[in-house]
PDB file of C-alpha atoms in Angstrom:
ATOM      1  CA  UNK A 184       0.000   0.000   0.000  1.00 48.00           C
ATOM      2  CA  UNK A 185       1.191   3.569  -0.714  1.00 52.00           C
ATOM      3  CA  UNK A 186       2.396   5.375   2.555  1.00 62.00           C
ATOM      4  CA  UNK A 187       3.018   8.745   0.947  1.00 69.00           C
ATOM      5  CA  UNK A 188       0.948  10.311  -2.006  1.00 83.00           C
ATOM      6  CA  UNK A 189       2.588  13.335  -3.612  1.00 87.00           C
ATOM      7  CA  UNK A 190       0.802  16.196  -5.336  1.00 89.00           C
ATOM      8  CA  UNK A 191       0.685  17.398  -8.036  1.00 94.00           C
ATOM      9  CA  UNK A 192       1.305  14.073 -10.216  1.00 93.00           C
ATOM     10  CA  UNK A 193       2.774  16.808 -13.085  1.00 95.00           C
ATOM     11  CA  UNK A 194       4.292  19.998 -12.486  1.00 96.00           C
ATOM     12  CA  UNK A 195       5.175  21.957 -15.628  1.00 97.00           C
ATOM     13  CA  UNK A 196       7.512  25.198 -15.321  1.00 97.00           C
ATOM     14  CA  UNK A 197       9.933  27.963 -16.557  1.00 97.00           C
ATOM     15  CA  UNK A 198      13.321  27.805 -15.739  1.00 97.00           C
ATOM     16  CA  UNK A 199      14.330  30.446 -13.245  1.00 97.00           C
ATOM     17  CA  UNK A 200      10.942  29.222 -11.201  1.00 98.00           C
ATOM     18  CA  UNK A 201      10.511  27.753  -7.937  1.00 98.00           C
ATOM     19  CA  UNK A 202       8.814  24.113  -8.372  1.00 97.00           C
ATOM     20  CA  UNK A 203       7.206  22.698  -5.003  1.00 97.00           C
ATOM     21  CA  UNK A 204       6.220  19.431  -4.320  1.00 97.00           C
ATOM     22  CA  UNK A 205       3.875  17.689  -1.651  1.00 97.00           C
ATOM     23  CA  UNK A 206       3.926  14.448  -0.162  1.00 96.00           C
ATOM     24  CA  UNK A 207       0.844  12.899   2.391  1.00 96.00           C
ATOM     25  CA  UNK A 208       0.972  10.134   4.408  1.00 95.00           C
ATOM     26  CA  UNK A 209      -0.593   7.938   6.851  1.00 93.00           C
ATOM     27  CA  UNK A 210       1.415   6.980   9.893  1.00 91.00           C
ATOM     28  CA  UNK A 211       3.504   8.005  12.487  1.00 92.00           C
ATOM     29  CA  UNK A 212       6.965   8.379  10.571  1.00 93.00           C
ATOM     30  CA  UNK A 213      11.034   7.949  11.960  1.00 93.00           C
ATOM     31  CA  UNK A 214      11.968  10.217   9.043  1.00 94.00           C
ATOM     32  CA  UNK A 215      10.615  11.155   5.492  1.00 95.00           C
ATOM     33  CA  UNK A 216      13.002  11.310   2.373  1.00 96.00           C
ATOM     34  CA  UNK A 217      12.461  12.954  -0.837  1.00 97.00           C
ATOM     35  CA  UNK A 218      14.206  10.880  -4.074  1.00 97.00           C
ATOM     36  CA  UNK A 219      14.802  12.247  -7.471  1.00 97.00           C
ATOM     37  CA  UNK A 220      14.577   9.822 -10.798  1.00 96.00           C
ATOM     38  CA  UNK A 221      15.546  11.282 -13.949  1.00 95.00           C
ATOM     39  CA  UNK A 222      14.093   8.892 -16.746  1.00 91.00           C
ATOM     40  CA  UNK A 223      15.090   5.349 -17.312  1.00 88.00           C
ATOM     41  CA  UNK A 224      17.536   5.686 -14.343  1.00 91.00           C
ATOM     42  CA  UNK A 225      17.579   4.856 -10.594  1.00 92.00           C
ATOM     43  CA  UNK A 226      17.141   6.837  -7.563  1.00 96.00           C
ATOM     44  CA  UNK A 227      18.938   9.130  -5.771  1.00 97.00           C
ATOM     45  CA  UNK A 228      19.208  10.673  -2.724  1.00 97.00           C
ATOM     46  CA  UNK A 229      18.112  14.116  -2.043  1.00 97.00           C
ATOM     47  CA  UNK A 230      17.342  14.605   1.417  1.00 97.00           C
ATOM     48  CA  UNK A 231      16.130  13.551   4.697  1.00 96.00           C
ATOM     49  CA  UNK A 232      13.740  14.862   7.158  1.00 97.00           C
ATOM     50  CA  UNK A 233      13.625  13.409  10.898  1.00 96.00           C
ATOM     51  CA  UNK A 234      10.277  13.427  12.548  1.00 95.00           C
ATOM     52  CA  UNK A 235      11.781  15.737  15.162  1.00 96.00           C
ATOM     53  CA  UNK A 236      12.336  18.614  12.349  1.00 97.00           C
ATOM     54  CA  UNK A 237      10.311  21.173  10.941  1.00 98.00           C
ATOM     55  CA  UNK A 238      12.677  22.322   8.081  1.00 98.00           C
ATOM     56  CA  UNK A 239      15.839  21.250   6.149  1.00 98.00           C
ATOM     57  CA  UNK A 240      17.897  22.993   3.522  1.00 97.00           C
ATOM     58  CA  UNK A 241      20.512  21.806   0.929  1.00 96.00           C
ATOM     59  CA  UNK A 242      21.611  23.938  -1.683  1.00 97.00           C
ATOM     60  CA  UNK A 243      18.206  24.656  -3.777  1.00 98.00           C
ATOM     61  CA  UNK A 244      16.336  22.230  -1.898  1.00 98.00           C
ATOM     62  CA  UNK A 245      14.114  23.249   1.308  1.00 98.00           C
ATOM     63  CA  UNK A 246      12.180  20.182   2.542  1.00 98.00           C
ATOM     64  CA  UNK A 247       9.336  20.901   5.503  1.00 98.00           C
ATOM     65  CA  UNK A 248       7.429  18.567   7.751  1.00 98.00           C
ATOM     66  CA  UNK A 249       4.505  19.000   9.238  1.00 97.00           C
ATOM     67  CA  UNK A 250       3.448  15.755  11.806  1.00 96.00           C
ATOM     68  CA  UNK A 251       0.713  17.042  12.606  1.00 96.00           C
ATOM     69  CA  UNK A 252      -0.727  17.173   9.722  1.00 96.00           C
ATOM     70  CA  UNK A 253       1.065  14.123   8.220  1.00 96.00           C
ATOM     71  CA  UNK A 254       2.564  16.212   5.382  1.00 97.00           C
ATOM     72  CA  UNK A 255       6.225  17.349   4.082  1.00 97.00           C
ATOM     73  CA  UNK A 256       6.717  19.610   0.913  1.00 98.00           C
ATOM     74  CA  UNK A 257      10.101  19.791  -1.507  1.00 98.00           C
ATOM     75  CA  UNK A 258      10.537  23.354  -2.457  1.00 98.00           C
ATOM     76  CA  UNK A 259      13.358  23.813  -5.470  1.00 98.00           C
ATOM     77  CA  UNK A 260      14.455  26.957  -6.025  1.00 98.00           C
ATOM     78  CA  UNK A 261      15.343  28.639  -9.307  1.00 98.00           C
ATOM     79  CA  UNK A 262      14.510  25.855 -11.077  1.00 98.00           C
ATOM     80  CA  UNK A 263      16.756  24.425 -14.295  1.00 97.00           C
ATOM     81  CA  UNK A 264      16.241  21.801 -17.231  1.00 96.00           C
ATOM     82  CA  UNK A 265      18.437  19.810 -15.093  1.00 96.00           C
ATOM     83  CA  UNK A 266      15.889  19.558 -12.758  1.00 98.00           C
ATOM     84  CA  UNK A 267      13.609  18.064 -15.068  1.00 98.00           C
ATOM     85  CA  UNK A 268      12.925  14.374 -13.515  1.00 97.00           C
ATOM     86  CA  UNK A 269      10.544  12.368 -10.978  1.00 96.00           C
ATOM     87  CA  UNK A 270      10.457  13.229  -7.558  1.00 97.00           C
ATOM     88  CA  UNK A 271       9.284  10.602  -5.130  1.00 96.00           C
ATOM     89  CA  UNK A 272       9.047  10.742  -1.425  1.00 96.00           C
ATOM     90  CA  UNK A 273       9.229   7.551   0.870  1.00 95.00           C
ATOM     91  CA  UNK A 274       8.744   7.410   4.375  1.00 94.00           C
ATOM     92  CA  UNK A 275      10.493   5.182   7.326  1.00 92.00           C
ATOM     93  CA  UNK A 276       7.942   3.517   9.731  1.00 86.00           C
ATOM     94  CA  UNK A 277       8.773   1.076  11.570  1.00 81.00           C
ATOM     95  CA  UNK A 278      11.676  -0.700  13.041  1.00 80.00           C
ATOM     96  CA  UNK A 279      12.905  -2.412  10.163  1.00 80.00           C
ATOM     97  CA  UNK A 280      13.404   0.984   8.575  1.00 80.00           C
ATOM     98  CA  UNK A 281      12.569   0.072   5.259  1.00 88.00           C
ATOM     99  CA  UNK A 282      11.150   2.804   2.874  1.00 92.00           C
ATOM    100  CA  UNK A 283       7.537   3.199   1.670  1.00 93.00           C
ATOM    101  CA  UNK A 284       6.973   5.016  -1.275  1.00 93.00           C
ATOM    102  CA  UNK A 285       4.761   7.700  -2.974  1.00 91.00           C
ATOM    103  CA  UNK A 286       3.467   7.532  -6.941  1.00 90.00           C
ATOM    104  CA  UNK A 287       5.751  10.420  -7.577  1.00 93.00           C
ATOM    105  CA  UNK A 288       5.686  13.979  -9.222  1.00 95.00           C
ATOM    106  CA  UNK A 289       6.273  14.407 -12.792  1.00 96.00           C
ATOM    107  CA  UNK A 290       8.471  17.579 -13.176  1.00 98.00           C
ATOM    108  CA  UNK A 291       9.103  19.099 -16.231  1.00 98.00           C
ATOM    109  CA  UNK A 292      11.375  22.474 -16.291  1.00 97.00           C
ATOM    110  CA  UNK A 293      10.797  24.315 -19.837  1.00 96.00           C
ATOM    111  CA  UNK A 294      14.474  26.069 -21.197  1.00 90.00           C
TER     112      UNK A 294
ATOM    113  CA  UNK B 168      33.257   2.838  -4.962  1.00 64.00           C
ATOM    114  CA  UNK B 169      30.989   1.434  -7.384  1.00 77.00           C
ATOM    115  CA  UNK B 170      27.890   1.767  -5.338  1.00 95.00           C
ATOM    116  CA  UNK B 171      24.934  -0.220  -6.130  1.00 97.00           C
ATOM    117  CA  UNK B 172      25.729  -2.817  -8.943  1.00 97.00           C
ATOM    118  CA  UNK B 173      22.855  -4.393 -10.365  1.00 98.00           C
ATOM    119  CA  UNK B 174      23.081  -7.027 -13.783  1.00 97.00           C
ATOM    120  CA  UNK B 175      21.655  -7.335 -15.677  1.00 97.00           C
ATOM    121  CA  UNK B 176      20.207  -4.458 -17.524  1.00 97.00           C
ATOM    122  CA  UNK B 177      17.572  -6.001 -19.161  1.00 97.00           C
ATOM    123  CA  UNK B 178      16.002  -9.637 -19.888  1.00 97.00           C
ATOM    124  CA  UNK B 179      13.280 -10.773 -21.391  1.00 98.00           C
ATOM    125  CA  UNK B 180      12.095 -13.871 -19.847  1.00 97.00           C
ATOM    126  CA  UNK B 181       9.263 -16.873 -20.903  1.00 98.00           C
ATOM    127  CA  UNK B 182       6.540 -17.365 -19.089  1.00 98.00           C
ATOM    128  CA  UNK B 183       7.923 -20.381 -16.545  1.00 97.00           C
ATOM    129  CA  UNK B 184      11.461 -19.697 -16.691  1.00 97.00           C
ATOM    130  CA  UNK B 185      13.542 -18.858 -13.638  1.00 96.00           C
ATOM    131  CA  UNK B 186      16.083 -16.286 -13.063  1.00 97.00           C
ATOM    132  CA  UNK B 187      18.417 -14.757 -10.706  1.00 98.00           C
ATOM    133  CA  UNK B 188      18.464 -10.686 -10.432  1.00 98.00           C
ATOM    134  CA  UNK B 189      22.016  -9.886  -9.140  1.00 98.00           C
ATOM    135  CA  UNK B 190      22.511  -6.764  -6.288  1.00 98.00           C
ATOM    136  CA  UNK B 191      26.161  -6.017  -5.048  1.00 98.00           C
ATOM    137  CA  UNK B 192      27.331  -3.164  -2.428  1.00 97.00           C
ATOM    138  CA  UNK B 193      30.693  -2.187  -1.637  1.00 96.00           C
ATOM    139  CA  UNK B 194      29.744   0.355   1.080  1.00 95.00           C
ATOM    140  CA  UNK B 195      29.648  -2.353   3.754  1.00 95.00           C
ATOM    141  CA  UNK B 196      25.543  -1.808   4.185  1.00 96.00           C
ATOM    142  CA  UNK B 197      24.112  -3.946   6.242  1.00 95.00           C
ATOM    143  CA  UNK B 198      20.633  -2.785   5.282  1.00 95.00           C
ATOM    144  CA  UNK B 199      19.939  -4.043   1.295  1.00 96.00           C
ATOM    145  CA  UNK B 200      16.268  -4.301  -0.404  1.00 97.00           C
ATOM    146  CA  UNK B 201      14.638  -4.827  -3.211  1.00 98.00           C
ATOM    147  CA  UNK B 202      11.698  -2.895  -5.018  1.00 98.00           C
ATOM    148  CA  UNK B 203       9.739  -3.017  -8.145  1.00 97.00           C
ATOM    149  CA  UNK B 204       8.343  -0.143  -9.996  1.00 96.00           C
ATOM    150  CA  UNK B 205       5.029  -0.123 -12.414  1.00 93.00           C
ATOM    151  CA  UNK B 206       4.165   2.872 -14.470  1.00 83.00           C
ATOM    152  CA  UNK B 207       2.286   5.201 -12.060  1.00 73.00           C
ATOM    153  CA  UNK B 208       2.626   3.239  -9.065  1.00 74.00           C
ATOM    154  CA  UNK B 209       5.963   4.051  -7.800  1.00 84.00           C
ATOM    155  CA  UNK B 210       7.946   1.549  -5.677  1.00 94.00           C
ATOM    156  CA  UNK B 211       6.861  -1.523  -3.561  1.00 95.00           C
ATOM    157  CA  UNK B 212       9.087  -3.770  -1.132  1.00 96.00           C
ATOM    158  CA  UNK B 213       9.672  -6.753  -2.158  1.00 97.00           C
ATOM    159  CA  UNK B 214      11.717  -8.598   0.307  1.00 97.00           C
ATOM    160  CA  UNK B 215      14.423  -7.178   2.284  1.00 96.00           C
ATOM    161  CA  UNK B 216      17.850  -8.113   4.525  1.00 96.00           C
ATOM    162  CA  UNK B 217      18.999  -6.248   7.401  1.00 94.00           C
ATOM    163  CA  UNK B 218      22.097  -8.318   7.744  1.00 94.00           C
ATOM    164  CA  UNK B 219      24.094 -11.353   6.351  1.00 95.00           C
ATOM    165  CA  UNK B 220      21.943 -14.387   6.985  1.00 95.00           C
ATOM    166  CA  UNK B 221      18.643 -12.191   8.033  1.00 96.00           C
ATOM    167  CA  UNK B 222      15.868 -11.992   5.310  1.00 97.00           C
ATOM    168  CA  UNK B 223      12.475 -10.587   5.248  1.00 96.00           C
ATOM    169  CA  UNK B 224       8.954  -9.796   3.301  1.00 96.00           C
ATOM    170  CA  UNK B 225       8.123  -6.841   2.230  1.00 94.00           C
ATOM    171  CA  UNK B 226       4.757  -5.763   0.720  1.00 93.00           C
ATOM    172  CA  UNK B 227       4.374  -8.185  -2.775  1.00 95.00           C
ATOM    173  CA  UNK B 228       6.809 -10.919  -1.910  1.00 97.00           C
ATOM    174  CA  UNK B 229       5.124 -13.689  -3.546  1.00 96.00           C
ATOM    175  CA  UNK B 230       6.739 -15.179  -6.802  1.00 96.00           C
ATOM    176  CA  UNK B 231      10.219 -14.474  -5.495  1.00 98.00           C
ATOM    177  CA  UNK B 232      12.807 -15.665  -3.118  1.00 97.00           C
ATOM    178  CA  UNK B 233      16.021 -14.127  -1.712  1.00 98.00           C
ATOM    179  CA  UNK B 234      18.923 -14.948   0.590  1.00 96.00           C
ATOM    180  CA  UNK B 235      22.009 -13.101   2.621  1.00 97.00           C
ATOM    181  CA  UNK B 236      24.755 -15.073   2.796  1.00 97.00           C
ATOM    182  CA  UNK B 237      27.082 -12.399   2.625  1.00 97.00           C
ATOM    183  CA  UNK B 238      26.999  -8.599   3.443  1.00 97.00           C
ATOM    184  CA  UNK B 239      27.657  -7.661  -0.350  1.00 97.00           C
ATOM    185  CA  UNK B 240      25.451  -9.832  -2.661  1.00 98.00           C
ATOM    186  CA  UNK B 241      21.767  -9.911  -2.059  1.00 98.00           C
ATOM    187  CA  UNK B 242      20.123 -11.728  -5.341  1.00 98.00           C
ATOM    188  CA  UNK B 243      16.172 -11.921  -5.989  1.00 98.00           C
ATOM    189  CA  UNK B 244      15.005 -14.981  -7.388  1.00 98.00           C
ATOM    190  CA  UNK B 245      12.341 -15.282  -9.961  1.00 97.00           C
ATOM    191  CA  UNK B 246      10.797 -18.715  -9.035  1.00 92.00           C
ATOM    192  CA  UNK B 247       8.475 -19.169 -12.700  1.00 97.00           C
ATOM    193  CA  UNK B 248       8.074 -16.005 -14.497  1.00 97.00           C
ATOM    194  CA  UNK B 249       4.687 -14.094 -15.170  1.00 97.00           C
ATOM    195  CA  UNK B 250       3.445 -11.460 -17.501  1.00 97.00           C
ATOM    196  CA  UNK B 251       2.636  -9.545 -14.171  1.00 96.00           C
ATOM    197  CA  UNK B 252       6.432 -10.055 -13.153  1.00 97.00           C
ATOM    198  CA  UNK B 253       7.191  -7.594 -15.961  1.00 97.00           C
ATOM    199  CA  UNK B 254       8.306  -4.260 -14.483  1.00 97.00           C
ATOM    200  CA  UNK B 255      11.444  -2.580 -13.155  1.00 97.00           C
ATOM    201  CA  UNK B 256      13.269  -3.680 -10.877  1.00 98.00           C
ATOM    202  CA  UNK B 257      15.920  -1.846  -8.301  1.00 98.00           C
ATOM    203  CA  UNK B 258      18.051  -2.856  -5.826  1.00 98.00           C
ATOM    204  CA  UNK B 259      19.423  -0.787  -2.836  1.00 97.00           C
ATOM    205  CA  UNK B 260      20.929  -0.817   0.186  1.00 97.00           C
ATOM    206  CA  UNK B 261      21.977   1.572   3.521  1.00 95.00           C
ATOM    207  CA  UNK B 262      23.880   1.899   6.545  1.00 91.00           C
ATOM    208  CA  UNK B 263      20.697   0.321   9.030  1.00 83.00           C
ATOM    209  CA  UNK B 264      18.293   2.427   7.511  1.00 80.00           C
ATOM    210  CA  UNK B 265      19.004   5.735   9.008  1.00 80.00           C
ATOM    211  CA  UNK B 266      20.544   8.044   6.584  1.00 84.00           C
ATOM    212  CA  UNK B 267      18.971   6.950   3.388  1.00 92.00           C
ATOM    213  CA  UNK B 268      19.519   4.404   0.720  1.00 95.00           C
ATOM    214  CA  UNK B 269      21.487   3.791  -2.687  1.00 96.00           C
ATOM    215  CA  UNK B 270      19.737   2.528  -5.435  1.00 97.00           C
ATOM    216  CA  UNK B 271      21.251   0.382  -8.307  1.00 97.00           C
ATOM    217  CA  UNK B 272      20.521   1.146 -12.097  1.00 96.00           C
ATOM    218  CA  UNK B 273      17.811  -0.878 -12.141  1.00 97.00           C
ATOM    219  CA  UNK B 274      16.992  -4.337 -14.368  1.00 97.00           C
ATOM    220  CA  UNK B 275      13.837  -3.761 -16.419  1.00 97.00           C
ATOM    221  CA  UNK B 276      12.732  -7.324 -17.060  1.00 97.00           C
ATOM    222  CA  UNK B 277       9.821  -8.519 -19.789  1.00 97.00           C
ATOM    223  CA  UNK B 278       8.149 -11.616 -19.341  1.00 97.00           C
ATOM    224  CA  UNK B 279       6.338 -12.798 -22.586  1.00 97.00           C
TER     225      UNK B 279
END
């Protein structure tokens, strides 16, 4: 079952544009991660959020969490072509810290 | 370091056949896991090992085993290929979980 749900599903912007992301989920979380996938590739790493935190930066990224309203949001700042990829967020639950993920967001940064 | 190798790239597989998807870390993770992804669906766990000799279900297990007999190598085994076995498939592991996880290339795999 899907832990996080992310909205929008497609995001469609200028470059030079901010692009932000959200991510739902269900259940009391140990931290909440937000993934980039450019296209036919795998996943990496962007950032991690610990349940205990209210806001992380790094670099362009800004990532908030909200517990109490089961919610986090990916902010990108001055958004590039490079950008242009999948963004997925997954959440840690339980003690075997494995990852559940969201369908992703589609984003597509226009030259 | 070479990260998260995963072979192959592709396959295409007959319905019935068995096959072996290979996962390798040299980053000393204990933590290592597999996932499938569908169009629109995103990732789900398939099984999962949080050490050498320690293996575990995750959320659509069925139609594959694994096994941990070492902290590198942690294959998935395709028992007898379906049509709904077709998808992607990604390997990746982490330090116990806590920092986040590397993810292979991926293995996209057609069963006709």
């Amino acid at each position: 079952s899907q832990q996080g749900e992310e909205d929008p599903q497609a995001l469609s912007i200028q470059e030079g544009e901010n692009a932000t992301m959200n991510c739902s989920y269900k259940t009391s979380i140990n931290n909440l991660q937000w993934y980039r996938q450019n296209s036919g590739r795998g996943l990496v790493h962007l950032i991690l959020i610990r349940s205990n935190e209210r806001e992380k930066h790094s670099g362009r990224l800004r990532v908030t969490l909200d517990t109490s309203k089961k919610s986090s949001s990916l902010l990108i700042t001055a958004s590039r072509a490079a950008d242009t990829a999948s963004y997925f967020c997954a959440t840690d639950a339980g003690s075997a810290r494995q990852l559940t993920f969201g369908s992703g967001t589609q984003l597509t940064v226009l030259p | 370091n070479a990260g998260v190798t995963q072979t192959p790239k592709f396959q295409v597989l007959k319905t019935g056949q068995s096959m072996t998807l290979q996962c390798a870390q040299d980053m000393n993770h204990e933590y290592m896991s597999w996932y499938r992804q569908d169009p629109g669906m995103g990732l789900r766990l398939i099984h999962y090992s949080v050490g050498a000799g320690i293996t575990d279900q995750g959320e659509v297990p069925n139609g594959y085993n694994v096994s941990r007999s070492t902290t590198e190598d942690f294959p998935l085994r395709l028992l007898s290929a379906a049509p709904s076995q077709t998808s992607v498939y990604f390997c990746a592991s982490s330090y116990r979980g806590i920092d986040g996880y590397t993810f292979g290339s991926g293995t996209r795999l057609t069963v006709v």
